GROMACS .gro file of C-alpha atoms in nm:
model
  238
    1MET     CA    1   3.014   2.668  -0.854
    2ALA     CA    2   3.060   2.413  -1.128
    3ASP     CA    3   2.968   2.135  -0.885
    4ILE     CA    4   2.644   2.312  -0.795
    5ASP     CA    5   2.553   2.355  -1.162
    6ALA     CA    6   2.624   1.987  -1.233
    7LYS     CA    7   2.410   1.880  -0.937
    8ALA     CA    8   2.124   2.108  -1.044
    9GLN     CA    9   2.139   1.973  -1.397
   10ALA     CA   10   2.135   1.613  -1.272
   11LEU     CA   11   1.834   1.680  -1.049
   12SER     CA   12   1.650   1.859  -1.330
   13ALA     CA   13   1.717   1.575  -1.573
   14ALA     CA   14   1.603   1.315  -1.318
   15ARG     CA   15   1.285   1.511  -1.250
   16ASN     CA   16   1.201   1.529  -1.620
   17ARG     CA   17   1.256   1.157  -1.668
   18ILE     CA   18   1.047   1.065  -1.363
   19LEU     CA   19   0.761   1.292  -1.471
   20GLN     CA   20   0.765   1.132  -1.814
   21LEU     CA   21   0.755   0.785  -1.659
   22GLN     CA   22   0.465   0.887  -1.433
   23GLU     CA   23   0.274   1.015  -1.734
   24GLN     CA   24   0.339   0.689  -1.918
   25MET     CA   25   0.224   0.483  -1.618
   26THR     CA   26  -0.098   0.685  -1.589
   27ASP     CA   27  -0.157   0.649  -1.960
   28LYS     CA   28  -0.109   0.270  -1.938
   29VAL     CA   29  -0.358   0.247  -1.652
   30LEU     CA   30  -0.615   0.447  -1.847
   31GLN     CA   31  -0.558   0.233  -2.157
   32MET     CA   32  -0.613  -0.082  -1.950
   33ALA     CA   33  -0.938   0.060  -1.814
   34ALA     CA   34  -1.049   0.140  -2.169
   35GLU     CA   35  -0.972  -0.213  -2.289
   36VAL     CA   36  -1.168  -0.367  -2.002
   37GLU     CA   37  -1.461  -0.141  -2.080
   38LYS     CA   38  -1.453  -0.246  -2.447
   39LEU     CA   39  -1.454  -0.612  -2.346
   40MET     CA   40  -1.754  -0.562  -2.116
   41ASP     CA   41  -1.945  -0.402  -2.405
   42VAL     CA   42  -1.907  -0.728  -2.599
   43VAL     CA   43  -1.957  -0.994  -2.331
   44PRO     CA   44  -2.136  -0.997  -1.994
   45VAL     CA   45  -1.948  -0.859  -1.695
   46SER     CA   46  -1.919  -1.197  -1.521
   47GLU     CA   47  -1.780  -1.360  -1.835
   48ALA     CA   48  -1.539  -1.072  -1.891
   49LYS     CA   49  -1.409  -1.101  -1.534
   50ALA     CA   50  -1.360  -1.476  -1.567
   51PHE     CA   51  -1.176  -1.432  -1.897
   52LEU     CA   52  -0.946  -1.159  -1.764
   53LYS     CA   53  -0.860  -1.360  -1.453
   54ALA     CA   54  -0.807  -1.694  -1.629
   55ARG     CA   55  -0.651  -1.592  -1.961
   56CYS     CA   56  -0.486  -1.257  -1.880
   57ASN     CA   57  -0.379  -1.330  -1.521
   58LEU     CA   58  -0.533  -1.004  -1.406
   59PRO     CA   59  -0.551  -0.991  -1.023
   60ALA     CA   60  -0.893  -0.956  -0.866
   61VAL     CA   61  -0.801  -0.625  -0.701
   62GLU     CA   62  -0.694  -0.466  -1.029
   63LEU     CA   63  -0.991  -0.616  -1.209
   64SER     CA   64  -1.244  -0.462  -0.971
   65THR     CA   65  -1.076  -0.123  -1.015
   66TYR     CA   66  -1.085  -0.137  -1.393
   67VAL     CA   67  -1.445  -0.258  -1.392
   68GLY     CA   68  -1.551   0.024  -1.161
   69PHE     CA   69  -1.367   0.287  -1.363
   70ALA     CA   70  -1.640   0.306  -1.626
   71LYS     CA   71  -1.904   0.370  -1.360
   72THR     CA   72  -1.722   0.633  -1.153
   73LEU     CA   73  -1.447   0.802  -1.356
   74LYS     CA   74  -1.568   0.784  -1.713
   75GLY     CA   75  -1.509   1.124  -1.875
   76SER     CA   76  -1.237   1.231  -1.628
   77GLU     CA   77  -0.948   1.077  -1.820
   78ASP     CA   78  -0.790   1.412  -1.910
   79VAL     CA   79  -0.790   1.531  -1.547
   80LEU     CA   80  -0.638   1.204  -1.429
   81ARG     CA   81  -0.374   1.213  -1.702
   82VAL     CA   82  -0.265   1.567  -1.620
   83ALA     CA   83  -0.252   1.482  -1.249
   84ARG     CA   84  -0.039   1.175  -1.328
   85VAL     CA   85  -0.261   0.954  -1.112
   86SER     CA   86  -0.107   0.625  -1.003
   87PHE     CA   87  -0.297   0.298  -0.981
   88PRO     CA   88  -0.334   0.307  -0.598
   89VAL     CA   89  -0.490   0.653  -0.621
   90LEU     CA   90  -0.715   0.537  -0.905
   91LYS     CA   91  -0.827   0.245  -0.691
   92ALA     CA   92  -0.911   0.482  -0.403
   93LEU     CA   93  -1.107   0.707  -0.639
   94VAL     CA   94  -1.313   0.419  -0.774
   95SER     CA   95  -1.426   0.325  -0.422
   96ALA     CA   96  -1.493   0.686  -0.312
   97ASP     CA   97  -1.846   0.819  -0.266
   98PRO     CA   98  -1.976   1.079  -0.515
   99ALA     CA   99  -1.922   1.380  -0.288
  100ALA     CA  100  -1.561   1.290  -0.211
  101LEU     CA  101  -1.492   1.204  -0.574
  102ARG     CA  102  -1.630   1.537  -0.690
  103GLU     CA  103  -1.411   1.734  -0.448
  104ILE     CA  104  -1.100   1.532  -0.536
  105LEU     CA  105  -1.146   1.581  -0.910
  106GLU     CA  106  -1.204   1.954  -0.857
  107ARG     CA  107  -0.877   1.978  -0.666
  108MET     CA  108  -0.695   1.788  -0.940
  109GLU     CA  109  -0.834   2.024  -1.203
  110ILE     CA  110  -0.666   2.320  -1.032
  111GLY     CA  111  -0.334   2.138  -1.011
  112ALA     CA  112  -0.341   1.962  -0.674
  113LYS     CA  113  -0.134   1.645  -0.643
  114LEU     CA  114  -0.313   1.397  -0.419
  115ASP     CA  115  -0.207   1.056  -0.293
  116THR     CA  116  -0.404   0.780  -0.121
  117LYS     CA  117  -0.367   0.946   0.222
  118ASP     CA  118  -0.516   1.268   0.089
  119VAL     CA  119  -0.808   1.078  -0.063
  120ALA     CA  120  -0.872   0.893   0.263
  121SER     CA  121  -0.855   1.220   0.460
  122ILE     CA  122  -1.112   1.387   0.235
  123ARG     CA  123  -1.344   1.086   0.263
  124ARG     CA  124  -1.320   1.085   0.643
  125ARG     CA  125  -1.383   1.459   0.668
  126LEU     CA  126  -1.691   1.447   0.447
  127ALA     CA  127  -1.825   1.140   0.627
  128ALA     CA  128  -1.778   1.310   0.966
  129ALA     CA  129  -1.952   1.625   0.839
  130LYS     CA  130  -2.265   1.421   0.764
  131LEU     CA  131  -2.292   1.292   1.121
  132THR     CA  132  -2.499   1.458   1.388
  133ALA     CA  133  -2.338   1.547   1.721
  134ALA     CA  134  -2.471   1.229   1.882
  135GLU     CA  135  -2.355   1.012   1.592
  136ALA     CA  136  -2.011   1.172   1.596
  137LEU     CA  137  -1.982   1.112   1.971
  138THR     CA  138  -2.091   0.750   1.927
  139ALA     CA  139  -1.835   0.693   1.652
  140GLU     CA  140  -1.559   0.845   1.865
  141ASN     CA  141  -1.658   0.631   2.164
  142LYS     CA  142  -1.649   0.319   1.948
  143ARG     CA  143  -1.302   0.408   1.831
  144ILE     CA  144  -1.179   0.465   2.187
  145VAL     CA  145  -1.336   0.142   2.315
  146ALA     CA  146  -1.192  -0.059   2.026
  147ALA     CA  147  -0.844   0.082   2.089
  148ALA     CA  148  -0.871   0.006   2.461
  149ALA     CA  149  -0.991  -0.349   2.388
  150ARG     CA  150  -0.699  -0.412   2.153
  151LYS     CA  151  -0.452  -0.284   2.415
  152GLN     CA  152  -0.613  -0.493   2.691
  153ALA     CA  153  -0.614  -0.803   2.472
  154LYS     CA  154  -0.246  -0.755   2.385
  155GLU     CA  155  -0.154  -0.719   2.752
  156ALA     CA  156  -0.361  -1.025   2.848
  157VAL     CA  157  -0.200  -1.238   2.580
  158SER     CA  158   0.145  -1.120   2.693
  159ARG     CA  159   0.069  -1.214   3.055
  160PHE     CA  160  -0.069  -1.548   2.946
  161GLY     CA  161   0.244  -1.620   2.744
  162THR     CA  162   0.466  -1.538   3.042
  163LYS     CA  163   0.271  -1.770   3.271
  164MET     CA  164   0.270  -2.048   3.014
  165SER     CA  165   0.647  -2.016   2.972
  166ALA     CA  166   0.693  -2.058   3.346
  167PHE     CA  167   0.449  -2.349   3.341
  168VAL     CA  168   0.639  -2.527   3.062
  169GLU     CA  169   0.969  -2.472   3.243
  170GLU     CA  170   0.821  -2.622   3.561
  171LEU     CA  171   0.701  -2.924   3.365
  172ARG     CA  172   1.046  -2.969   3.215
  173LEU     CA  173   1.208  -2.963   3.560
  174HIS     CA  174   0.955  -3.213   3.699
  175PHE     CA  175   1.016  -3.459   3.417
  176ARG     CA  176   1.391  -3.420   3.448
  177LYS     CA  177   1.371  -3.502   3.819
  178GLY     CA  178   1.151  -3.805   3.745
  179GLN     CA  179   1.394  -3.929   3.483
  180ALA     CA  180   1.685  -3.892   3.725
  181VAL     CA  181   1.500  -4.094   3.992
  182ARG     CA  182   1.421  -4.376   3.750
  183GLU     CA  183   1.774  -4.401   3.610
  184ARG     CA  184   1.979  -4.351   3.928
  185PRO     CA  185   2.091  -4.684   4.088
  186ILE     CA  186   1.966  -4.755   4.438
  187ALA     CA  187   2.324  -4.826   4.555
  188ARG     CA  188   2.407  -4.459   4.495
  189LEU     CA  189   2.122  -4.349   4.722
  190PRO     CA  190   2.231  -4.471   5.069
  191HIS     CA  191   1.966  -4.263   5.241
  192LEU     CA  192   1.689  -4.473   5.085
  193LYS     CA  193   1.543  -4.770   5.263
  194ALA     CA  194   1.616  -5.122   5.146
  195ASP     CA  195   1.256  -5.175   5.037
  196PHE     CA  196   1.267  -4.868   4.813
  197ASP     CA  197   1.037  -4.918   4.515
  198PRO     CA  198   1.110  -4.692   4.214
  199ALA     CA  199   0.764  -4.757   4.067
  200ARG     CA  200   0.594  -4.649   4.387
  201CYS     CA  201   0.816  -4.345   4.403
  202LEU     CA  202   0.719  -4.258   4.047
  203VAL     CA  203   0.350  -4.285   4.137
  204SER     CA  204   0.404  -4.051   4.429
  205MET     CA  205   0.593  -3.808   4.209
  206ASN     CA  206   0.315  -3.816   3.950
  207SER     CA  207   0.065  -3.738   4.224
  208ARG     CA  208   0.269  -3.436   4.331
  209LEU     CA  209   0.302  -3.334   3.969
  210ARG     CA  210  -0.076  -3.348   3.918
  211THR     CA  211  -0.119  -3.129   4.227
  212ALA     CA  212   0.131  -2.879   4.087
  213LEU     CA  213  -0.042  -2.884   3.749
  214LEU     CA  214  -0.381  -2.823   3.909
  215PHE     CA  215  -0.244  -2.527   4.103
  216ARG     CA  216  -0.080  -2.384   3.795
  217PHE     CA  217  -0.391  -2.422   3.580
  218ARG     CA  218  -0.603  -2.255   3.846
  219SER     CA  219  -0.364  -1.962   3.856
  220ILE     CA  220  -0.400  -1.902   3.481
  221HIS     CA  221  -0.768  -1.994   3.454
  222VAL     CA  222  -0.897  -1.637   3.442
  223THR     CA  223  -0.647  -1.531   3.176
  224ASN     CA  224  -0.719  -1.843   2.970
  225ASP     CA  225  -1.094  -1.772   2.977
  226TYR     CA  226  -1.029  -1.418   2.864
  227CYS     CA  227  -0.819  -1.535   2.571
  228GLN     CA  228  -1.094  -1.780   2.474
  229GLN     CA  229  -1.332  -1.484   2.450
  230LEU     CA  230  -1.093  -1.311   2.212
  231ARG     CA  231  -1.109  -1.594   1.959
  232PRO     CA  232  -1.318  -1.537   1.643
  233GLY     CA  233  -1.674  -1.641   1.707
  234GLY     CA  234  -1.633  -1.624   2.085
  235PRO     CA  235  -1.848  -1.410   2.315
  236SER     CA  236  -1.786  -1.038   2.300
  237VAL     CA  237  -1.558  -0.886   2.564
  238LEU     CA  238  -1.713  -0.540   2.523
   0.00000   0.00000   0.00000
């Protein structure tokens, strides 16, 4: 029983400390947003951004969030503080549309704890509700086609890699055979004629190698063309 009480006390103490740290983190984020807003009241936005990036080493992602805070979340500081909102959630709220933002803040006011996944889910649901039946069907078809194209591209690239591996191995074997023919003394090849010419043999081998290369390239031509289409800027495969 004593062990259970000690464990419960440790968990309770850890919870209290973590909640306090979350509140402090939220408060620091809100203070940063307030400082950025004060700076933009004094100097133009572009100059304020340049100053914060150059002299305060503020990343561009954080800077855009703090700059957008004054336009979207001004006046909601108390709700955000009580909800112990983290910076990723704050970033998602800044980029949310007015309808989604209004619903999210209403949920926070009644005690809901939302993370970035919850914010994204609410945004998707509201966006889907605005679509007509035809628009919703079109969006779903686009999603299905895009997923199928990604799967097909992945399979094509895998097949292409397998064929190229076999092609490289065949090249390696051809060159090894050619090297052995050039370096092996004629005396050790009794089956060869006396007028054996290594240079002429090498030319013949190169001719056979070119034939093998041509056959191999033809066999992978279709897959290679498909992969060219998948490159950025190439023709669409859909």
